[in-house]
Short mmCIF file of C-alpha atoms and ligand atoms in Angstrom, two decimals:
data_model
loop_
_atom_site.label_atom_id
_atom_site.label_comp_id
_atom_site.label_asym_id
_atom_site.label_seq_id
_atom_site.Cartn_x
_atom_site.Cartn_y
_atom_site.Cartn_z
CA MET A 244 200.90 93.68 124.02
CA LYS A 245 198.70 90.84 125.16
CA GLN A 246 195.61 92.21 126.83
CA TYR A 247 193.80 89.04 127.96
CA ASP A 248 194.99 85.69 129.29
CA ALA A 249 191.76 83.77 128.66
CA LEU A 250 188.82 84.10 126.31
CA ILE A 251 185.35 82.85 127.13
CA VAL A 252 182.52 82.67 124.64
CA GLY A 253 179.11 82.84 126.35
CA ALA A 254 178.03 84.22 129.73
CA GLY A 255 175.77 81.40 130.96
CA TYR A 256 176.73 79.01 133.78
CA ALA A 257 179.58 77.48 131.81
CA GLY A 258 181.11 80.83 130.89
CA ALA A 259 180.42 82.80 134.05
CA VAL A 260 181.65 80.21 136.55
CA THR A 261 184.83 79.57 134.55
CA ALA A 262 185.45 83.29 134.12
CA ARG A 263 185.18 83.97 137.84
CA ARG A 264 187.48 81.10 138.80
CA LEU A 265 190.17 82.01 136.28
CA ALA A 266 189.97 85.70 137.22
CA GLU A 267 189.81 85.30 140.98
CA ASP A 268 191.74 82.12 141.71
CA GLY A 269 194.15 82.30 138.79
CA GLY A 270 194.65 86.04 138.53
CA LYS A 271 193.95 85.77 134.80
CA ARG A 272 192.63 88.67 132.78
CA VAL A 273 189.50 87.23 131.22
CA LEU A 274 187.49 88.47 128.25
CA VAL A 275 183.90 87.20 128.05
CA LEU A 276 182.06 87.67 124.76
CA GLU A 277 178.30 87.21 124.85
CA ARG A 278 176.06 87.39 121.81
CA ARG A 279 172.96 88.37 123.71
CA GLU A 280 172.43 91.76 125.32
CA HIS A 281 172.49 90.19 128.78
CA VAL A 282 174.38 87.68 130.93
CA GLY A 283 172.98 84.46 132.45
CA GLY A 284 172.51 82.41 129.27
CA ASN A 285 169.22 80.53 129.31
CA ALA A 286 168.82 81.09 133.04
CA TYR A 287 168.32 84.84 132.43
CA ASP A 288 165.34 86.37 134.24
CA THR A 289 163.96 89.90 134.15
CA PRO A 290 160.85 91.87 135.11
CA ASP A 291 158.24 92.01 132.30
CA GLU A 292 156.22 95.11 131.40
CA GLU A 293 154.02 94.51 134.46
CA ASP A 294 157.14 94.22 136.65
CA ILE A 295 156.56 90.51 137.21
CA VAL A 296 159.83 88.57 137.09
CA ILE A 297 159.78 86.03 134.26
CA HIS A 298 162.24 83.46 132.94
CA VAL A 299 162.69 84.50 129.34
CA TYR A 300 164.14 81.17 128.10
CA GLY A 301 161.98 78.76 130.07
CA PRO A 302 161.36 78.05 133.75
CA HIS A 303 164.52 77.38 135.77
CA ILE A 304 164.50 75.78 139.22
CA PHE A 305 167.83 75.27 140.90
CA HIS A 306 168.46 71.90 142.55
CA THR A 307 171.61 69.95 143.30
CA ASN A 308 173.23 67.32 145.49
CA ASP A 309 176.63 68.83 144.79
CA LYS A 310 177.66 70.81 147.86
CA ARG A 311 180.58 72.38 146.09
CA VAL A 312 178.31 73.85 143.41
CA TYR A 313 175.79 75.03 145.97
CA ASP A 314 178.49 76.66 148.12
CA TYR A 315 180.13 78.29 145.13
CA LEU A 316 176.93 79.84 143.80
CA SER A 317 175.94 80.85 147.32
CA ARG A 318 178.80 83.32 147.26
CA PHE A 319 176.83 85.31 144.70
CA THR A 320 173.27 84.88 145.89
CA LYS A 321 171.09 84.14 148.87
CA TRP A 322 168.39 81.57 148.27
CA ARG A 323 164.65 81.46 148.59
CA ASP A 324 163.58 78.03 149.82
CA TYR A 325 161.38 76.71 147.05
CA GLN A 326 160.44 73.06 146.61
CA HIS A 327 159.06 72.65 143.09
CA THR A 328 155.86 70.65 142.68
CA VAL A 329 154.19 69.67 139.43
CA VAL A 330 150.80 68.15 138.65
CA ALA A 331 149.53 66.54 135.49
CA ASP A 332 146.23 67.95 134.23
CA ILE A 333 144.24 65.45 132.15
CA PRO A 334 140.67 64.91 130.93
CA ASP A 335 138.80 62.71 133.44
CA GLY A 336 136.79 60.92 130.74
CA ARG A 337 133.52 62.37 132.06
CA GLY A 338 133.76 65.82 130.51
CA GLY A 339 135.79 67.31 133.36
CA ARG A 340 139.46 67.28 134.26
CA THR A 341 141.56 65.75 136.99
CA ARG A 342 145.05 66.28 138.38
CA PHE A 343 147.66 64.15 140.07
CA PRO A 344 151.26 64.69 141.21
CA VAL A 345 154.15 64.25 138.78
CA PRO A 346 156.44 62.36 139.23
CA PHE A 347 153.62 59.82 139.36
CA ASN A 348 153.65 58.67 142.99
CA LEU A 349 151.56 56.73 145.54
CA ASP A 350 149.08 59.61 145.78
CA SER A 351 148.78 59.77 141.99
CA LEU A 352 148.03 56.05 141.99
CA GLU A 353 145.16 56.56 144.44
CA ILE A 354 143.74 59.42 142.38
CA ALA A 355 143.97 57.35 139.20
CA PHE A 356 142.69 54.00 140.55
CA GLY A 357 140.60 55.13 143.55
CA PRO A 358 141.74 55.18 147.19
CA GLN A 359 141.42 51.48 148.03
CA GLU A 360 142.54 49.95 144.77
CA GLY A 361 145.27 52.57 144.46
CA LYS A 362 146.55 51.73 147.95
CA ARG A 363 146.56 48.00 147.18
CA LEU A 364 148.45 48.56 143.93
CA GLY A 365 150.88 50.88 145.69
CA ASP A 366 151.63 48.18 148.26
CA LYS A 367 152.19 45.74 145.45
CA LEU A 368 154.66 48.07 143.73
CA ILE A 369 156.47 48.61 147.03
CA ALA A 370 156.68 44.84 147.54
CA ALA A 371 158.19 44.53 144.05
CA TYR A 372 160.61 47.48 144.10
CA GLY A 373 160.87 48.83 147.67
CA ALA A 374 159.46 51.86 149.47
CA GLU A 375 160.70 55.29 148.35
CA LYS A 376 162.22 53.72 145.22
CA LYS A 377 162.22 55.39 141.82
CA VAL A 378 161.35 53.21 138.84
CA THR A 379 161.60 54.46 135.28
CA ILE A 380 158.57 54.04 133.07
CA LEU A 381 160.53 51.89 130.63
CA GLU A 382 161.61 49.60 133.47
CA LEU A 383 158.05 49.38 134.80
CA ARG A 384 156.75 48.43 131.37
CA HIS A 385 159.02 45.39 131.37
CA ASN A 386 157.43 43.94 134.51
CA PRO A 387 155.59 40.72 133.53
CA ASP A 388 153.07 40.89 136.39
CA PRO A 389 149.70 41.73 134.74
CA GLU A 390 148.62 44.20 137.44
CA ILE A 391 151.94 46.04 137.37
CA ALA A 392 151.78 46.02 133.58
CA ALA A 393 148.34 47.65 133.82
CA ILE A 394 149.75 50.39 136.06
CA ALA A 395 152.63 50.87 133.63
CA ASP A 396 150.16 51.17 130.74
CA TYR A 397 148.15 53.74 132.64
CA VAL A 398 151.20 55.86 133.48
CA TYR A 399 152.60 55.50 129.97
CA GLU A 400 149.33 56.68 128.44
CA HIS A 401 148.49 59.44 130.94
CA VAL A 402 151.94 60.84 131.75
CA PHE A 403 154.51 59.94 129.12
CA VAL A 404 153.50 59.10 125.59
CA HIS A 405 151.60 62.24 124.57
CA TYR A 406 153.84 64.65 126.48
CA THR A 407 156.94 63.04 124.97
CA MET A 408 155.42 63.17 121.48
CA LYS A 409 154.77 66.88 121.97
CA GLN A 410 158.21 67.54 123.41
CA TRP A 411 160.33 65.38 121.09
CA GLY A 412 158.10 64.32 118.18
CA GLN A 413 158.99 60.75 119.19
CA THR A 414 157.75 58.09 121.61
CA PRO A 415 159.44 57.36 124.96
CA GLU A 416 161.02 54.23 123.40
CA GLU A 417 162.54 56.26 120.58
CA ILE A 418 164.24 58.94 122.69
CA ASP A 419 167.26 58.60 124.96
CA PRO A 420 166.11 56.52 127.99
CA ASN A 421 167.90 58.94 130.33
CA THR A 422 165.38 61.60 129.37
CA THR A 423 162.23 59.90 130.67
CA ALA A 424 164.32 58.55 133.57
CA ARG A 425 164.47 62.16 134.80
CA VAL A 426 160.82 61.79 135.84
CA PRO A 427 160.48 58.25 137.24
CA VAL A 428 157.50 56.65 138.97
CA PHE A 429 158.19 57.40 142.64
CA LEU A 430 156.99 54.92 145.28
CA SER A 431 156.57 57.65 147.84
CA ARG A 432 154.16 60.32 149.06
CA ASP A 433 156.80 63.01 148.51
CA PRO A 434 155.09 65.37 146.01
CA ARG A 435 158.24 67.24 145.00
CA TYR A 436 159.59 67.22 141.46
CA PHE A 437 163.18 67.03 142.72
CA GLN A 438 164.58 65.37 145.84
CA ASP A 439 168.00 67.03 145.83
CA ALA A 440 169.62 68.10 149.09
CA TYR A 441 169.84 71.74 147.96
CA GLN A 442 166.94 73.30 146.15
CA GLY A 443 165.70 76.83 145.72
CA MET A 444 165.61 80.01 143.71
CA PRO A 445 168.19 82.81 143.81
CA LEU A 446 166.55 85.28 146.17
CA GLU A 447 166.82 88.27 143.84
CA GLY A 448 166.82 86.21 140.64
CA TYR A 449 169.36 84.49 138.42
CA THR A 450 170.48 87.60 136.57
CA PRO A 451 171.75 89.46 139.68
CA MET A 452 173.61 86.28 140.69
CA PHE A 453 175.38 86.23 137.31
CA GLU A 454 176.08 89.96 137.45
CA ARG A 455 177.80 89.53 140.81
CA MET A 456 179.75 86.52 139.59
CA LEU A 457 181.07 88.45 136.60
CA ASP A 458 181.76 91.60 138.60
CA HIS A 459 185.50 91.23 139.12
CA PRO A 460 188.35 93.58 138.17
CA ASN A 461 189.99 90.89 136.04
CA ILE A 462 186.82 90.19 134.01
CA THR A 463 185.70 92.20 130.99
CA VAL A 464 182.27 91.32 129.59
CA GLU A 465 181.26 92.48 126.15
CA LEU A 466 177.56 92.05 125.41
CA GLY A 467 175.88 91.92 122.03
CA VAL A 468 179.04 90.47 120.47
CA ASP A 469 179.05 87.40 118.25
CA ALA A 470 182.44 85.88 119.06
CA LEU A 471 182.45 83.98 115.79
CA LYS A 472 182.77 87.29 113.93
CA ARG A 473 186.01 87.96 115.82
CA LEU A 474 187.51 84.49 115.95
CA GLU A 475 189.35 82.56 113.26
CA LEU A 476 190.18 78.89 113.69
CA ALA A 477 192.62 77.30 111.24
CA ASP A 478 195.32 74.65 111.45
CA GLY A 479 195.22 74.33 115.21
CA VAL A 480 195.65 78.08 115.72
CA ILE A 481 193.02 80.46 117.10
CA LYS A 482 193.04 84.13 116.22
CA LEU A 483 191.08 86.84 118.01
CA ASP A 484 190.65 90.07 116.04
CA GLY A 485 193.30 88.85 113.63
CA GLU A 486 195.97 88.16 116.29
CA ILE A 487 197.02 84.75 117.52
CA PHE A 488 195.42 83.98 120.89
CA ASP A 489 197.23 81.19 122.71
CA GLY A 490 195.59 81.43 126.13
CA PRO A 491 192.67 79.17 127.07
CA VAL A 492 189.59 79.64 124.87
CA ILE A 493 186.46 78.30 126.52
CA TYR A 494 183.66 78.04 124.02
CA THR A 495 180.12 77.47 125.33
CA GLY A 496 178.10 77.94 122.12
CA GLN A 497 177.06 75.36 119.51
CA ALA A 498 179.90 73.10 118.42
CA ASP A 499 178.59 72.81 114.83
CA GLU A 500 178.36 76.58 114.43
CA LEU A 501 181.95 77.03 115.63
CA PHE A 502 183.14 75.04 112.64
CA GLY A 503 180.75 76.47 110.05
CA PHE A 504 178.48 73.39 110.18
CA ARG A 505 181.04 71.62 108.03
CA PHE A 506 179.81 68.11 108.84
CA GLY A 507 176.17 69.23 108.81
CA PRO A 508 173.99 70.76 111.54
CA LEU A 509 173.46 69.01 114.87
CA PRO A 510 169.72 68.39 115.45
CA TYR A 511 167.96 70.22 118.27
CA ARG A 512 164.44 70.89 119.56
CA THR A 513 163.44 74.49 119.99
CA LEU A 514 160.60 75.98 122.04
CA ASP A 515 158.08 78.73 121.40
CA PHE A 516 157.05 80.42 124.62
CA GLN A 517 153.69 82.09 124.98
CA PHE A 518 153.74 84.55 127.87
CA GLU A 519 150.39 85.67 129.24
CA ILE A 520 149.34 88.08 131.97
CA HIS A 521 146.28 87.07 133.94
CA GLY A 522 144.38 89.09 136.49
CA ARG A 523 141.70 88.59 139.04
CA MET A 524 138.15 89.46 137.99
CA ASP A 525 136.36 88.83 141.29
CA GLY A 526 137.02 92.24 142.86
CA ASN A 527 138.98 90.70 145.76
CA ASP A 528 142.09 92.80 146.10
CA GLU A 529 143.15 91.44 149.48
CA ASP A 530 144.80 88.14 148.58
CA GLU A 531 147.56 87.27 146.19
CA TYR A 532 146.06 86.08 142.90
CA PHE A 533 147.32 82.84 141.35
CA TYR A 534 146.41 81.45 137.94
CA GLN A 535 147.11 77.83 138.93
CA SER A 536 147.70 75.77 142.05
CA HIS A 537 151.28 74.70 141.31
CA GLY A 538 154.47 76.21 139.91
CA THR A 539 154.11 74.03 136.83
CA VAL A 540 151.14 72.13 135.44
CA ASN A 541 151.96 69.52 132.79
CA TYR A 542 149.34 68.84 130.09
CA THR A 543 150.24 65.21 129.60
CA VAL A 544 147.35 64.02 127.44
CA ASP A 545 145.86 66.90 125.46
CA GLU A 546 146.59 70.55 124.44
CA ASP A 547 149.36 71.53 122.02
CA PHE A 548 151.62 72.99 124.70
CA THR A 549 153.49 70.73 127.11
CA ARG A 550 153.23 72.74 130.31
CA ILE A 551 152.24 76.01 131.96
CA THR A 552 154.50 77.64 134.53
CA GLU A 553 153.40 80.47 136.78
CA PHE A 554 156.43 82.46 137.84
CA LYS A 555 155.15 83.85 141.13
CA HIS A 556 155.10 80.35 142.62
CA LEU A 557 158.83 80.05 141.84
CA THR A 558 159.99 83.53 142.73
CA GLY A 559 157.66 84.27 145.64
CA GLN A 560 157.07 87.73 144.18
CA LYS A 561 153.98 89.52 145.50
CA THR A 562 152.04 91.28 142.77
CA ARG A 563 148.56 90.98 144.27
CA TRP A 564 146.01 90.68 141.46
CA GLU A 565 148.19 90.05 138.44
CA THR A 566 150.27 87.08 137.46
CA ALA A 567 152.49 85.99 134.56
CA ILE A 568 152.39 82.52 133.07
CA MET A 569 154.17 80.82 130.20
CA LYS A 570 153.06 78.02 127.88
CA GLU A 571 155.75 75.94 126.16
CA TYR A 572 155.38 74.63 122.61
CA SER A 573 158.12 72.38 121.29
CA ARG A 574 159.13 71.84 117.67
CA ALA A 575 162.11 70.92 115.50
CA TYR A 576 164.92 73.48 115.40
CA THR A 577 165.55 74.66 111.85
CA GLY A 578 168.35 77.15 112.42
CA ALA A 579 166.15 80.05 111.25
CA GLU A 580 167.02 83.57 112.47
CA GLY A 581 166.03 84.06 116.10
CA GLU A 582 165.39 80.37 116.84
CA ILE A 583 167.16 78.99 119.90
CA PRO A 584 168.51 75.42 120.08
CA TYR A 585 167.22 74.39 123.51
CA TYR A 586 167.49 70.62 123.63
CA ALA A 587 170.13 68.40 122.04
CA ILE A 588 168.50 65.30 120.58
CA ILE A 589 170.63 62.57 122.07
CA ASN A 590 170.87 59.41 119.94
CA PRO A 591 173.71 57.35 118.45
CA ASP A 592 173.67 59.10 115.04
CA ASN A 593 173.70 62.58 116.54
CA ASN A 594 176.35 61.63 119.08
CA ALA A 595 178.53 60.36 116.20
CA LEU A 596 178.04 63.64 114.36
CA TYR A 597 178.92 65.56 117.50
CA ALA A 598 182.05 63.44 117.94
CA LYS A 599 183.33 64.72 114.59
CA TYR A 600 183.09 68.30 115.84
CA ALA A 601 184.67 67.34 119.17
CA ASP A 602 187.58 65.68 117.30
CA LEU A 603 188.06 68.83 115.27
CA ALA A 604 188.04 70.93 118.45
CA ALA A 605 190.68 68.66 119.95
CA GLN A 606 193.07 69.78 117.20
CA TYR A 607 193.19 73.19 118.89
CA PRO A 608 195.28 72.66 122.03
CA ASN A 609 193.99 75.78 123.82
CA LEU A 610 190.30 75.29 122.92
CA ARG A 611 187.82 73.74 125.35
CA LEU A 612 184.16 73.00 124.64
CA LEU A 613 182.05 73.42 127.76
CA GLY A 614 178.30 73.56 128.39
CA ARG A 615 174.97 72.24 127.31
CA LEU A 616 175.39 73.43 123.72
CA ALA A 617 179.11 72.95 123.25
CA GLU A 618 179.05 69.41 124.66
CA TYR A 619 175.71 68.50 123.06
CA LYS A 620 174.31 67.09 126.31
CA TYR A 621 171.17 67.36 128.44
CA TYR A 622 172.78 69.00 131.47
CA ASN A 623 171.02 70.78 134.32
CA MET A 624 172.41 74.04 135.65
CA ASP A 625 174.23 72.39 138.54
CA ALA A 626 175.93 69.88 136.25
CA ILE A 627 177.26 72.69 134.07
CA ALA A 628 178.43 74.64 137.11
CA ALA A 629 180.21 71.50 138.37
CA ARG A 630 181.90 70.99 135.00
CA ALA A 631 182.97 74.63 134.93
CA LEU A 632 184.50 74.33 138.40
CA ALA A 633 186.33 71.17 137.33
CA LEU A 634 187.63 72.73 134.12
CA ALA A 635 188.89 75.72 136.10
CA ASP A 636 190.64 73.33 138.53
CA GLU A 637 192.37 71.72 135.58
CA LEU A 638 193.37 74.99 133.92
CA LEU A 639 194.63 76.44 137.18
P1 FAD B 15 173.59 78.67 127.98
O1 FAD B 15 172.85 79.04 129.21
O2 FAD B 15 172.87 78.31 126.77
O3 FAD B 15 174.69 79.77 127.72
C1 FAD B 15 175.45 79.80 126.53
C2 FAD B 15 175.66 81.27 126.17
O4 FAD B 15 176.59 81.35 125.09
C3 FAD B 15 174.39 81.96 125.71
O5 FAD B 15 174.15 83.11 126.49
C4 FAD B 15 174.67 82.29 124.26
O6 FAD B 15 174.06 83.51 123.84
C5 FAD B 15 176.18 82.40 124.25
N1 FAD B 15 176.77 82.20 122.92
C6 FAD B 15 176.58 81.15 122.09
N2 FAD B 15 177.26 81.33 120.95
C7 FAD B 15 177.91 82.52 121.07
C8 FAD B 15 178.76 83.27 120.22
N3 FAD B 15 179.09 82.84 119.00
N4 FAD B 15 179.24 84.46 120.67
C9 FAD B 15 178.91 84.94 121.89
N5 FAD B 15 178.09 84.27 122.72
C10 FAD B 15 177.60 83.08 122.32
N6 FAD B 15 168.36 73.33 134.46
C11 FAD B 15 168.09 73.18 135.78
O7 FAD B 15 169.00 72.87 136.56
N7 FAD B 15 166.84 73.42 136.29
C12 FAD B 15 165.80 73.78 135.50
O8 FAD B 15 164.67 73.99 135.98
C13 FAD B 15 166.03 73.93 134.11
N8 FAD B 15 165.03 74.28 133.28
C14 FAD B 15 165.27 74.38 131.95
C15 FAD B 15 164.19 74.70 131.12
C16 FAD B 15 164.38 74.79 129.76
C17 FAD B 15 163.22 75.13 128.87
C18 FAD B 15 165.67 74.54 129.21
C19 FAD B 15 165.88 74.62 127.74
C20 FAD B 15 166.75 74.23 130.03
C21 FAD B 15 166.55 74.14 131.41
N9 FAD B 15 167.61 73.85 132.27
C22 FAD B 15 167.36 73.70 133.62
C23 FAD B 15 168.99 73.67 131.78
C24 FAD B 15 169.81 74.99 131.84
O9 FAD B 15 169.21 75.93 130.99
C25 FAD B 15 171.23 74.70 131.36
O10 FAD B 15 171.82 73.69 132.13
C26 FAD B 15 172.15 75.93 131.45
O11 FAD B 15 171.55 77.09 130.95
C27 FAD B 15 173.40 75.63 130.67
O12 FAD B 15 174.32 76.69 130.75
P2 FAD B 15 175.38 76.89 129.58
O13 FAD B 15 176.28 77.98 130.03
O14 FAD B 15 175.95 75.61 129.17
O15 FAD B 15 174.51 77.35 128.30
N1 UDP B 16 158.00 63.66 130.68
C1 UDP B 16 156.74 63.24 130.34
N2 UDP B 16 155.67 63.69 131.06
C2 UDP B 16 155.80 64.55 132.09
C3 UDP B 16 157.09 64.98 132.44
C4 UDP B 16 158.18 64.53 131.71
O1 UDP B 16 156.58 62.47 129.39
O2 UDP B 16 154.80 64.92 132.70
C5 UDP B 16 159.16 63.15 129.91
C6 UDP B 16 159.35 63.94 128.61
O3 UDP B 16 159.88 63.08 127.64
C7 UDP B 16 160.34 65.00 129.04
C8 UDP B 16 161.25 64.19 129.97
O4 UDP B 16 160.34 63.30 130.66
O5 UDP B 16 161.05 65.53 127.95
C9 UDP B 16 162.04 65.00 130.97
O6 UDP B 16 161.17 65.85 131.70
P1 UDP B 16 161.72 67.14 132.46
O7 UDP B 16 160.58 67.75 133.18
O8 UDP B 16 162.92 66.77 133.22
O9 UDP B 16 162.13 68.08 131.23
P2 UDP B 16 162.75 69.56 131.18
O10 UDP B 16 162.29 70.29 132.39
O11 UDP B 16 164.23 69.36 131.11
O12 UDP B 16 162.17 70.08 129.91
#
C-alpha cells in the first residue's frame, strides 16, 4: 500500500514551503526527510548555552519585495520590524580606525573624503547617475571621468577588493558580477543594507516558523535521515526503501551528491564560524550591553574574517550584560566530513558542470531540483520561498 504521495528531501525553505502547500492545498501525504537533527535548513536558529538566540549557519535577515512570499510566511510567524544596517570598519591610516555605511552611500562619501569634498563628489555622482540610484562598483569603475574614477578606486580598495578576496579567493572582476551587484554604491542617505518593501525577523525566530509550517496532519518529518541512503535512482525510476516511488520527489540537497558526483564535484565556498560570548566589564548592569554598534560590521580591508554579526541587534533579545557574536571565515569547500557547502561559485565552467547534473535529473520525470544547493544558485530566502510556491502551483 502506498503510504506517501510526495517525497521531499530537505526541510529548509525549499522543502518546508513545498511540503506545506502539497499537504494543505493538494491534500497530499508528504514525507520530508532531513539529514540534520532540526528543520529550517541554513536559516535554523536556536538559543546557545547562555540562552542567547544565534543563527547556527550564518546571519539571516529576511527581506523581500514579493508580497505573496511575505503573506505566505506570515501565516506561520509574526514579524519583528528590523531594518538591517552594516558599516565597514577600516584602518584610518593614522593608527586608528574609521567606519562608514555599507552599501557605500552619500554619507560614506563624506566620511571618506571629508564633508565638503564628499558633498561635492556626491552631487557630481547624482548629476551623472541620478539621486537615489544604485550603481554597481564594476559599472562605476568604467566611468571615464577622472574624479568619478577616483571615487570608484577608493570604493574598490576600501569596500570590495579585500573583502571579495577573503570571501571568494578571487577579485571582483573574476567572480560573477551579480554578486558584487548585491551591494551597489547607493546615491542616497538611506543607511539600510536592504531597501525591500518587507523586511524583518520572525518574532520568535526562524525555527518556530518552520516548525509551524511543517506541523500539518498530512506531513511526516523524519530528522537525522540521509535520504540518499534510502533512495535509488536508475534508468529514470526512483525507488524509496527499495520500492518504486512515482509521486513527486522534490530534492533540495546538492545536485552532484544526488548522482554520486559522477561528473565531478561542483565547487563551493564554505565558512568557518567563530562564535564568541562577550560581557560587560564596567559594572553597569542597568543597560543592555552591545559588543558593536550595528547588526553586522564588515572588515573590508584587514582581518582574516569578513564580518562580525551580533545577534541581539537582529533578534531584539534582551540579555542585559551578555551578548553573542559570530565571525565568518571563508575558504574553499573540500567535501570533508562536517563541511557545509554554503556558496555556489557561479561561473561558466561550473554552470556547465551543473547543467550535466540537471540534464541527468531531467531523465527522472517525477524528480524536481529545488533550492540554493539543488539549483546551484545564489538565492536569498525569499527567492527560494517564491520558487517553492511556484513549483507547488505547478504540481497542484
Ligand atoms: P537549505 O537551507 O540549505 O536547506 C537544504 C536542506 O536539505 C538542509 O537542511 C540539508 O540538511 C538538507 N539535505 C541536503 N541533502 C540531504 C539529504 N541527502 N538527505 C536529507 N536532507 C538533506 N538569505 C536571505 O534572504 N537573507 C540573509 O540574510 C541570508 N544570509 C545568509 C547568510 C549565509 C552565511 C548564507 C550561506 C546564506 C544566507 N542566505 C540569506 C541564503 C539562505 O540561507 C538560503 O536562501 C536558504 O537557506 C535556502 O534554502 P534551501 O531550502 O534552498 O536550502
Ligand atoms: N562585498 C564586498 N564588501 C562588502 C560587502 C559585500 O566586497 O562590504 C561583496 C562580496 O564579494 C560579497 C558580495 O559583495 O560576497 C555580496 O555581499 P552580501 O553581503 O550580499 O553577501 P552574503 O550576505 O550573501 O554573504
